[in-house]
Short mmCIF file of C-alpha atoms in Angstrom, two decimals:
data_model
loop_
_atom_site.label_atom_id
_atom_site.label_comp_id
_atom_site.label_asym_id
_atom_site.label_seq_id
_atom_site.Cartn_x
_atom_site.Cartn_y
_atom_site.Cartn_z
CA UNK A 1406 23.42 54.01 82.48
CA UNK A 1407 22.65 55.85 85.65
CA UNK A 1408 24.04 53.29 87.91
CA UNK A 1409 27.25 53.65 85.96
CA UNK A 1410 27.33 57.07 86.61
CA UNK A 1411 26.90 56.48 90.46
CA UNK A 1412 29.74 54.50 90.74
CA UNK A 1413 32.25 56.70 88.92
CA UNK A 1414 30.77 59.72 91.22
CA UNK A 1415 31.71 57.44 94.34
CA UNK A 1416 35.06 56.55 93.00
CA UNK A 1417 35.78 59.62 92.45
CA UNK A 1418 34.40 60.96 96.08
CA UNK A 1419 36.47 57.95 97.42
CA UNK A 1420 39.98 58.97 96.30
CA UNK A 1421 39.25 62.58 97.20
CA UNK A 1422 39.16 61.58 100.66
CA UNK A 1423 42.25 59.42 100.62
CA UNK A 1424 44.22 62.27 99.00
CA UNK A 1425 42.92 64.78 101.85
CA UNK A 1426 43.61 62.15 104.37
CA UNK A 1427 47.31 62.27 103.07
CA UNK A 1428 48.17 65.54 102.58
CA UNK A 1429 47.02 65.94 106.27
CA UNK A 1430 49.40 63.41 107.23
CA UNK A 1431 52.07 64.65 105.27
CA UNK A 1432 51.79 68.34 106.76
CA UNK A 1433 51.57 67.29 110.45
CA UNK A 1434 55.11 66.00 110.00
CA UNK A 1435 56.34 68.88 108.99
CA UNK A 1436 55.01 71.16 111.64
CA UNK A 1437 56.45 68.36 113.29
CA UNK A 1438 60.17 69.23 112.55
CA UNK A 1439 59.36 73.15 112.41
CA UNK A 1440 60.42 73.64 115.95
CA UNK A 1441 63.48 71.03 115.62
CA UNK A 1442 66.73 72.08 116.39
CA UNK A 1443 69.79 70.56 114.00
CA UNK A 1444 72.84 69.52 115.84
CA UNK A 1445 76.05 69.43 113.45
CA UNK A 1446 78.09 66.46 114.31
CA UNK A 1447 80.90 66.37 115.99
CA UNK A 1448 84.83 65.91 115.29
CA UNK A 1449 84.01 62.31 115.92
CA UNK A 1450 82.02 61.92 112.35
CA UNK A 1451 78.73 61.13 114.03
CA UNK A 1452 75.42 61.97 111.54
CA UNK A 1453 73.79 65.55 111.80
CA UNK A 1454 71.00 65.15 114.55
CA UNK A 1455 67.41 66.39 114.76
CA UNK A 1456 66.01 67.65 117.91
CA UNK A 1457 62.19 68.52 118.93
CA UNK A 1458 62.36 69.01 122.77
CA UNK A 1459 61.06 71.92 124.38
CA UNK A 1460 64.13 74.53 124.66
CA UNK A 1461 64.04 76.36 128.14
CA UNK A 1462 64.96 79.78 127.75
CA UNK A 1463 64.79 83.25 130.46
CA UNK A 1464 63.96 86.62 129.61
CA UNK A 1465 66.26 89.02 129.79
CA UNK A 1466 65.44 91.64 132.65
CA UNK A 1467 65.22 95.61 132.25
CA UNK A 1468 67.62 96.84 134.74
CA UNK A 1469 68.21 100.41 135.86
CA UNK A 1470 70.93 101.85 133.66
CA UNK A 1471 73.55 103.88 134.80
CA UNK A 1472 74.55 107.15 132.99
CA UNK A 1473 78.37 105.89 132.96
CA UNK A 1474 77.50 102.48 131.03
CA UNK A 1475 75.90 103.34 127.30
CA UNK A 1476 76.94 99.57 126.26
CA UNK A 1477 75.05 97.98 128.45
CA UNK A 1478 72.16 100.23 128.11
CA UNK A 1479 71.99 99.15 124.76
CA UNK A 1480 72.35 95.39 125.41
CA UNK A 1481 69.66 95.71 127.36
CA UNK A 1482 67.32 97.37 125.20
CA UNK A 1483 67.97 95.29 122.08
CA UNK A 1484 67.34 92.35 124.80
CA UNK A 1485 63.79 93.62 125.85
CA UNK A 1486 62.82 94.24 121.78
CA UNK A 1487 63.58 90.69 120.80
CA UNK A 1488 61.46 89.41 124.40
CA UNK A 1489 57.91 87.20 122.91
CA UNK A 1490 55.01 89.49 122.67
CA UNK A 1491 51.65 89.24 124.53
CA UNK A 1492 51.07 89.21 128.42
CA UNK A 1493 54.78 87.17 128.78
CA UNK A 1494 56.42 89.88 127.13
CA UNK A 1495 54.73 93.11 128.86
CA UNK A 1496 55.59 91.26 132.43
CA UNK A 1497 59.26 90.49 131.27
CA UNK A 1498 60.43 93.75 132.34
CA UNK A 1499 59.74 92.88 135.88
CA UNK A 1500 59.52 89.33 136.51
CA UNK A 1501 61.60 85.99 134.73
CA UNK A 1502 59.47 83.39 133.39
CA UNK A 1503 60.47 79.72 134.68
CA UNK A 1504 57.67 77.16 133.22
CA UNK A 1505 54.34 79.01 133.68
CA UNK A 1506 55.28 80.54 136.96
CA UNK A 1507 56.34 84.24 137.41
CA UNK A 1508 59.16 84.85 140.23
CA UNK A 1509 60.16 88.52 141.07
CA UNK A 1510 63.08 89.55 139.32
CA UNK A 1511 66.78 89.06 140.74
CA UNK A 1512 68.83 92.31 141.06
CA UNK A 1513 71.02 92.17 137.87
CA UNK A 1514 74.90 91.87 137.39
CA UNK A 1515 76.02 94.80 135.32
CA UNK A 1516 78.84 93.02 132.81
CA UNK A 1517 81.64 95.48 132.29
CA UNK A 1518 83.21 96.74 129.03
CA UNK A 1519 85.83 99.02 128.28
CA UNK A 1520 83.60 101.90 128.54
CA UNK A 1521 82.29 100.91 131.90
CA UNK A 1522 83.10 104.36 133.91
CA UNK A 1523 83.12 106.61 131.11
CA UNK A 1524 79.94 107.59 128.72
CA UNK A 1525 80.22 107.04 125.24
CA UNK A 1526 81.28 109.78 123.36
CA UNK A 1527 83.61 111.83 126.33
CA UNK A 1528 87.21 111.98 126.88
CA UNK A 1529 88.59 109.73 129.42
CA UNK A 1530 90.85 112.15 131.41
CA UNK A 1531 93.20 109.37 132.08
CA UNK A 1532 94.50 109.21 128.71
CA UNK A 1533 95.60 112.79 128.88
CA UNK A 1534 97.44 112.75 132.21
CA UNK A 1535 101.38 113.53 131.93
CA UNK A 1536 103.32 114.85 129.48
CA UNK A 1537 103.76 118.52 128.33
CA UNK A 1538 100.11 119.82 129.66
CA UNK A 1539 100.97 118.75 133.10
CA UNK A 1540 104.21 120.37 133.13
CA UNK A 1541 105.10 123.17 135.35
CA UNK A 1542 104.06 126.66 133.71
CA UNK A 1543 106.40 129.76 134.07
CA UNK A 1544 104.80 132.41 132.50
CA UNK A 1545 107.60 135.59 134.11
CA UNK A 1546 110.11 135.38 131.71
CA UNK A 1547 113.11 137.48 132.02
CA UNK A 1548 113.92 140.61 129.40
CA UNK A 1549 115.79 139.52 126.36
CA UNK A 1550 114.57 136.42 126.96
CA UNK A 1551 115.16 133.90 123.87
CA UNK A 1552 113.15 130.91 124.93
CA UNK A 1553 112.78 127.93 127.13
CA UNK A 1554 113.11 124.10 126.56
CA UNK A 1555 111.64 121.22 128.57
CA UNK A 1556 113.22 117.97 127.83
CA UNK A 1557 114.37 114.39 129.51
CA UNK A 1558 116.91 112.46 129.39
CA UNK A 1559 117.62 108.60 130.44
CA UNK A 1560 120.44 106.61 129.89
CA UNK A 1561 120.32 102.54 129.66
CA UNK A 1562 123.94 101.42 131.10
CA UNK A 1563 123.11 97.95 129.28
CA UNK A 1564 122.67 99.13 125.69
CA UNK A 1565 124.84 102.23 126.14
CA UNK A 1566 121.57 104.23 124.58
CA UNK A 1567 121.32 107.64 125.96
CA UNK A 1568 117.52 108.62 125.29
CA UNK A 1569 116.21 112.32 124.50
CA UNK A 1570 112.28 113.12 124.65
CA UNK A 1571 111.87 117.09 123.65
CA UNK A 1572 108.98 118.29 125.42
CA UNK A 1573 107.81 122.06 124.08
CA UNK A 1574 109.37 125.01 124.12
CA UNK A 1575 107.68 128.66 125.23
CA UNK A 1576 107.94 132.21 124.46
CA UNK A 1577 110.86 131.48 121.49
CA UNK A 1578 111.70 134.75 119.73
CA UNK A 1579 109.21 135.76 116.66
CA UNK A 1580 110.65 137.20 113.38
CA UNK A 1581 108.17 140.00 113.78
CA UNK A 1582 108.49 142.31 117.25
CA UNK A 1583 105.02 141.82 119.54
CA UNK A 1584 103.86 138.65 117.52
CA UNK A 1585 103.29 135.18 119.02
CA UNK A 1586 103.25 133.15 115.94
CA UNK A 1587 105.90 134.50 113.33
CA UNK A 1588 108.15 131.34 113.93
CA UNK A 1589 108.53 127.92 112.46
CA UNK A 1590 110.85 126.22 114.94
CA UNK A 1591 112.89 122.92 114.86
CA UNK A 1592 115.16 121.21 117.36
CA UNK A 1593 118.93 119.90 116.34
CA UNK A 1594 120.73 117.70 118.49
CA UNK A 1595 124.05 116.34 118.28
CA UNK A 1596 126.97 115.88 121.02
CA UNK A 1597 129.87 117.70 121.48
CA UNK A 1598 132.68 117.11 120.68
CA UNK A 1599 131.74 114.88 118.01
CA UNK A 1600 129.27 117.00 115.73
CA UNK A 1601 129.54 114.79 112.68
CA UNK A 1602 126.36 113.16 113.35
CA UNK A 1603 123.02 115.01 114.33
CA UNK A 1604 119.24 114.22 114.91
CA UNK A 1605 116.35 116.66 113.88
CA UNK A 1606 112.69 117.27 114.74
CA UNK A 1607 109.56 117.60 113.21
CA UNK A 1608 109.34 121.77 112.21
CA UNK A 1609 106.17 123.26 114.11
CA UNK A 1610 104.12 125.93 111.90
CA UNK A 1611 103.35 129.10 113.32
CA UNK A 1612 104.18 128.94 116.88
CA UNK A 1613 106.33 130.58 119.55
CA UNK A 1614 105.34 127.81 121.54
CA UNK A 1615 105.71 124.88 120.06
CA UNK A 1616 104.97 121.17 121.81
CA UNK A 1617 107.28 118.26 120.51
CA UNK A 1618 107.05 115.01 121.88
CA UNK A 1619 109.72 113.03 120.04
CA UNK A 1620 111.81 110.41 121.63
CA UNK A 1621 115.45 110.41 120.52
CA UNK A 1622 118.15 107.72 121.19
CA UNK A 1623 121.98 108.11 120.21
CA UNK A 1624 124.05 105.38 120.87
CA UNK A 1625 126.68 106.95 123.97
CA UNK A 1626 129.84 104.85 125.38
CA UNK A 1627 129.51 104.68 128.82
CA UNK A 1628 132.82 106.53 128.88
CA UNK A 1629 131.75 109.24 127.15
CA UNK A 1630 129.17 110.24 129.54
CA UNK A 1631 132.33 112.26 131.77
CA UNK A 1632 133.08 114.35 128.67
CA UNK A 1633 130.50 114.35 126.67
CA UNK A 1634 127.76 117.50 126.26
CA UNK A 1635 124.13 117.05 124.75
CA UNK A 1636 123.78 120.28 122.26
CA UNK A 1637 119.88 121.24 121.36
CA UNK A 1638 119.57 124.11 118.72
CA UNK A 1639 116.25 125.46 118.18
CA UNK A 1640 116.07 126.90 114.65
CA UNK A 1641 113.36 129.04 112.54
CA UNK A 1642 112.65 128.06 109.85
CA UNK A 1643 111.76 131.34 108.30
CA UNK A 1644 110.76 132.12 104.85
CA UNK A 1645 111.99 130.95 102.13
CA UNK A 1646 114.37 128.64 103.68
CA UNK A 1647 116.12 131.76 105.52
CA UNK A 1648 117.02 129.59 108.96
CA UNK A 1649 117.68 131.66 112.02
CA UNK A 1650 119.34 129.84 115.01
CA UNK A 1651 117.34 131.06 117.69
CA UNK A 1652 119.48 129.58 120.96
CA UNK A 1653 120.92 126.70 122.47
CA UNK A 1654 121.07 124.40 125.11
CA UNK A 1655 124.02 122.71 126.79
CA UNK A 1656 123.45 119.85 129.08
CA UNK A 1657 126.54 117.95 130.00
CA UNK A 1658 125.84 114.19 130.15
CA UNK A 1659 127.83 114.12 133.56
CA UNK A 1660 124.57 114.97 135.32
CA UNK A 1661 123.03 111.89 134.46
CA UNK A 1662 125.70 110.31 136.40
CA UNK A 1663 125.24 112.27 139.50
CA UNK A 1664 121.44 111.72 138.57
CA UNK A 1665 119.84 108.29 138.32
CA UNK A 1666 121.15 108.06 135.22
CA UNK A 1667 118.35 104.78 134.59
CA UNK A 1668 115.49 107.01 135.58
CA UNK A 1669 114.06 109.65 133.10
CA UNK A 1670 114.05 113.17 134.73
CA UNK A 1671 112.53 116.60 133.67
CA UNK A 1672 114.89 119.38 132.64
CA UNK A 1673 114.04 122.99 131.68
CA UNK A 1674 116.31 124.97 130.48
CA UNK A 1675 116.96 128.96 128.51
CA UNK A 1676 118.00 129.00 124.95
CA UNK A 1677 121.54 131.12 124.92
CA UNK A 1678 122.70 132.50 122.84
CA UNK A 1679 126.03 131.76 120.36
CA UNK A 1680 129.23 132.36 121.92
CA UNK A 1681 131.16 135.38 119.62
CA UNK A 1682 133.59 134.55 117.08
CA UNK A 1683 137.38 135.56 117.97
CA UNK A 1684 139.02 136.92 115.27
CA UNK A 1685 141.37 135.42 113.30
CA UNK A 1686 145.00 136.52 113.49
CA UNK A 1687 145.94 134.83 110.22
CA UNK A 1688 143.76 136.86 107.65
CA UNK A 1689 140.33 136.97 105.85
CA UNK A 1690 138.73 135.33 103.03
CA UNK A 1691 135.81 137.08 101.10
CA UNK A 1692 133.86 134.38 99.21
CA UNK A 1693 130.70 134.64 97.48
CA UNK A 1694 127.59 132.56 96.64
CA UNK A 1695 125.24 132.12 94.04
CA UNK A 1696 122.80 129.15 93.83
CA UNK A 1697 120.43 128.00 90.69
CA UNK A 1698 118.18 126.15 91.90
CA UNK A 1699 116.46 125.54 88.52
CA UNK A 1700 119.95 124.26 87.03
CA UNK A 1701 120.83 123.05 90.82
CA UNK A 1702 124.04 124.66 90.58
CA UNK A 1703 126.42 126.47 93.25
CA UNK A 1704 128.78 128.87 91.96
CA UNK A 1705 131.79 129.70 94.47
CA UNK A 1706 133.61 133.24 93.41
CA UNK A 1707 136.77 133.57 95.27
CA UNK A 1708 137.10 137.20 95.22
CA UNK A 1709 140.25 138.17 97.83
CA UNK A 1710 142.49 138.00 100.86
CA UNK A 1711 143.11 140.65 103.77
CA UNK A 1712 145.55 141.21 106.16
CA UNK A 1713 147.04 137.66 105.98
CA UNK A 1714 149.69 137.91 108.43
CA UNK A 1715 152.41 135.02 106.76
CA UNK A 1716 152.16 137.21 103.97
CA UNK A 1717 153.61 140.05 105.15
CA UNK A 1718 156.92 137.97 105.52
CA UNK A 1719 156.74 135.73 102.76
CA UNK A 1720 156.41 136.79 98.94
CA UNK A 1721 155.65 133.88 97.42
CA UNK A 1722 152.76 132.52 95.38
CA UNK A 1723 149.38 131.36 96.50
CA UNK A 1724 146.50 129.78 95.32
CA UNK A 1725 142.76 128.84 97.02
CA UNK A 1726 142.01 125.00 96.60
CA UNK A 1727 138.39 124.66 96.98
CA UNK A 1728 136.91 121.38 98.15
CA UNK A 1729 133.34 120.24 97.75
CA UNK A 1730 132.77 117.88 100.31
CA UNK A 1731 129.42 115.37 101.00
CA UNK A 1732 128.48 113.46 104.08
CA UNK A 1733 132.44 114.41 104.65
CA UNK A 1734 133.79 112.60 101.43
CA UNK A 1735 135.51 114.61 99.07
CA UNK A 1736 133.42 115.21 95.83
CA UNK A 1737 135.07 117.64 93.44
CA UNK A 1738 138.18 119.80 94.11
CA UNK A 1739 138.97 122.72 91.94
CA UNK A 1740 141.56 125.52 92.56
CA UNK A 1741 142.79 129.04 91.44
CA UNK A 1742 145.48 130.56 89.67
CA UNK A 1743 148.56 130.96 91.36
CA UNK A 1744 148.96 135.01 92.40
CA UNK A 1745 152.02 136.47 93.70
CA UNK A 1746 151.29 137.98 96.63
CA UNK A 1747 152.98 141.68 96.45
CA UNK A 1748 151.60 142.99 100.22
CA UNK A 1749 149.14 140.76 102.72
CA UNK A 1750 146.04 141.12 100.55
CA UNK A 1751 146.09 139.15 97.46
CA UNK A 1752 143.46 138.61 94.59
CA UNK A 1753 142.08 135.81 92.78
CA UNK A 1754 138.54 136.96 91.37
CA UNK A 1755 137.67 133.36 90.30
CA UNK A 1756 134.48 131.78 89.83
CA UNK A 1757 133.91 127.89 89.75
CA UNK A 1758 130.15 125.98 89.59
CA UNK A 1759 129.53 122.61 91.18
CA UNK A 1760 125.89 120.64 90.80
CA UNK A 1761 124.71 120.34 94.01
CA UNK A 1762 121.04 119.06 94.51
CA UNK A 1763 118.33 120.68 96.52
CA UNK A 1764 118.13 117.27 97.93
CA UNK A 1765 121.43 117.15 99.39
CA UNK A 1766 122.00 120.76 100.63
CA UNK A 1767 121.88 119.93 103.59
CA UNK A 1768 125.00 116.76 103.83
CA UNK A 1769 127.14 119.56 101.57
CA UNK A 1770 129.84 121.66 102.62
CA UNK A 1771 132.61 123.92 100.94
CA UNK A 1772 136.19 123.98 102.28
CA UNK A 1773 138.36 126.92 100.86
CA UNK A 1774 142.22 125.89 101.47
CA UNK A 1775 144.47 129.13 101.45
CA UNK A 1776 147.83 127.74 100.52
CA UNK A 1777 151.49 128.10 99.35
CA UNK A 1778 153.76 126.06 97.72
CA UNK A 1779 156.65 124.40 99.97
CA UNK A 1780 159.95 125.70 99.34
CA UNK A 1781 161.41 122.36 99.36
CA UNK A 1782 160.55 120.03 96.11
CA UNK A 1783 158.23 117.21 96.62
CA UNK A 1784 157.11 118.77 100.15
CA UNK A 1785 153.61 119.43 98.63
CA UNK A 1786 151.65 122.85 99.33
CA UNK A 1787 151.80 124.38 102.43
CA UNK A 1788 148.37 125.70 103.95
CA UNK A 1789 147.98 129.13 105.17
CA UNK A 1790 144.48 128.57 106.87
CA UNK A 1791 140.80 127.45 105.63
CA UNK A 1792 137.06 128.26 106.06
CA UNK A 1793 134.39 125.59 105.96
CA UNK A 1794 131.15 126.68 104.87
CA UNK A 1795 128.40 124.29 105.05
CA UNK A 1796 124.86 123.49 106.68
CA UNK A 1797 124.56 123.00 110.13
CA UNK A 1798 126.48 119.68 110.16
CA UNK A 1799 129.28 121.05 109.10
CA UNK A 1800 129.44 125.43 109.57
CA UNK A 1801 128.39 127.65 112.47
CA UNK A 1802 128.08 131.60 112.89
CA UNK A 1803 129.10 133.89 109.92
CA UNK A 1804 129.80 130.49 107.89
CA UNK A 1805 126.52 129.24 108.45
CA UNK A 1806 124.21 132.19 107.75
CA UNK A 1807 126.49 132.48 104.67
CA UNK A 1808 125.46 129.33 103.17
CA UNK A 1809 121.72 129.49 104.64
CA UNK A 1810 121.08 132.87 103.23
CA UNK A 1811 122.60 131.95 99.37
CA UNK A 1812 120.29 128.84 99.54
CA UNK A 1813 117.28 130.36 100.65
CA UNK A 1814 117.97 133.49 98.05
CA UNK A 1815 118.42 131.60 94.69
CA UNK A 1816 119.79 133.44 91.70
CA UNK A 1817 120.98 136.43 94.29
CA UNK A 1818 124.96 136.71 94.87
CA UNK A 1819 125.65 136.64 98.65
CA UNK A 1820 128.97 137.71 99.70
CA UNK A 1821 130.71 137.31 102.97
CA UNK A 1822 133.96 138.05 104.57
CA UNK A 1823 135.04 134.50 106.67
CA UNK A 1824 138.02 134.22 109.32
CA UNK A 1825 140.97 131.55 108.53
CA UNK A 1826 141.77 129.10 110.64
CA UNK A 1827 143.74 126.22 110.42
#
């Protein structure tokens, strides 16, 4: 009984020390591969690899950092965190490790970035060289003065592109006397003679001295350089869509020819103002203006003549054949009553409404036709003389503040006396 019991006791001590032995055995090979390094194979299909030899490796060094180089002041710091600990790691920061020997460390290569030269967080004054701030600044300006205009202007022979950068502008007249900021300019340009087309900048808030920047191109003939004249409007805004043309600028695109035309130059020039209208020798129209803009509708009263000169001569009939016009097609046309015109100032007192959007105020125009019926059958009507009034595209002077002032008054009748012409 007892010498059973012995030999279960040793069998039992027995396996206990082959299961010890073995677990040993197992763990040293895995301590083993703890320090192996996998290597993925390669495009040529070849079985992932396993790799235990010793890796040589260099601490990184602490150099002295230079106040113009945050990068690399923080490379170099996140290097020293992640160097071992212990005696290896406190003499890291002035000596490199090769095997067990210590050398004295190598003066180190600063790596460049593209903050080298400038600290992080500052301007780089290079970025803000040129342009408007650099320009020269006249600060005597003459009395009466309506404002200045820097701009440049390059022409490309090749692609017959003629290309307009507005600069800024300075001391532009304010809506209120002794203010600096009661003005919300914009620039129009367009070329003379042919004003159907014209280009527009952004509107500055608040400013008699605004700074553009906007590159322009317009597509130029190379013929039309001789003939040809660059017009730049600055205009105020105002409230309520009441727009003021402040002044202009003329610059004949013959210079660039006696210029390097291929090289962009500087010009400054002084806003003038808008040559006077001559008066008509063929009569007056008085025409008035009323704009919804809730119903988005225009209503055109054609109230009367004055001193129309053919009238004097002639007794016969008349009538007013008013055309409502969009990006210069014709859109509605409505007329008056025939009147007989007893003296040189006839009447009509008509009214007539057309729909024209808020959107497209600005690409619509109103032409009022003054005319008389030929003597001769089939010979048509025969036109006494016409006013266009319109946006800037289409109007200038009394015709344009006209047509600004009822669309920037809705609901208010605006009346105006306008000069025929034919």
């Amino acid at each position: 009984m007892v010498s059973g019991a012995a030999g279960a006791l040793l069998v039992l001590a027995v396996g206990l020390l082959v299961y010890r032995r073995r677990h040993d055995h197992k763990g040293g090979e895995y301590d083993s591969l703890g320090p192996s390094i996998v290597v993925y194979p390669s495009y040529h299909g070849k079985a992932p690899q396993f790799l235990s030899s010793d890796i040589s490796f260099k601490v990184p060094p602490i150099a002295k950092l230079r106040h113009t180089s945050s990068l690399d002041a923080m490379d170099l710091l996140d290097s020293d965190d992640q160097s071992p600990s212990g005696s290896l790691g406190a003499a890291s920061a002035s000596t490199t490790t090769t095997g067990n020997t210590l050398s004295p460390l190598s003066t180190h290569s600063q790596r460049s970035n593209s903050f080298s030269g400038c600290p992080l967080g500052a301007l780089d004054p290079a970025l803000y060289r040129g342009g408007a701030a650099d320009l020269e600044e006249e600060m005597l300006f003459p009395e009466d003065h309506l404002g200045r205009l820097w701009f440049s202007a390059q022409y490309e022979p090749t692609a017959e592109k003629l290309q307009v950068t507005l600069i800024k502008a300075k001391n532009l007249q304010s809506r209120t006397v002794a203010t600096t900021n009661n003005c919300d300019p914009f620039v129009r340009l367009h070329l003379i003679p042919d004003e159907r087309r014209h280009l527009q900048s952004r509107q500055k808030k608040k400013t008699c001295n605004p700074v553009f920047d906007e590159t322009f191109v317009i597509q130029v003939p190379s013929k039309d350089l001789e003939d040809h004249v660059l017009r730049m409007t600055v205009v105020d805004a105002g409230r309520n869509k009441r727009r003021a043309v402040i002044g202009h600028v003329s610059f004949p695109l013959s210079r660039l020819s006696d210029d390097d035309a291929t090289k962009s130059t500087v010009y400054k020039m002084d806003l003038e103002k808008d040559t006077p209208e001559t008066v008509s020798d063929l009569g007056e129209m008085l025409v008035s203006l009323l704009y919804n803009e809730n119903l988005h509708r225009l209503s055109v009263t054609v109230i009367e003549a004055r001193r129309v000169k053919q009238f004097r001569d002639d007794r016969h009939e008349a009538h007013v054949r008013v055309v409502l016009q969009q990006h210069h097609g014709q859109v509605k046309v409505k007329r008056t009553a025939a009147v007989r015109c007893a003296d040189d100032n006839p009447n009509f007192s008509e009214c007539f409404n057309f729909h024209v959007p808020a959107a497209s105020i600005d690409v619509t125009s109103l032409s009022l036709h003054l005319e008389q019926p030929s003597a001769r059958y089939g010979r048509g009507n025969k036109l006494v003389g016409k006013c266009v009034l319109g946006s800037y595209m289409f109007a200038r002077g009394k015709a344009l503040t006209h047509w600004n002032t009822a669309f920037g008054n809705p609901m208010q009748q605006v009346q105006q006396w306008h000069a025929l012409a034919v």
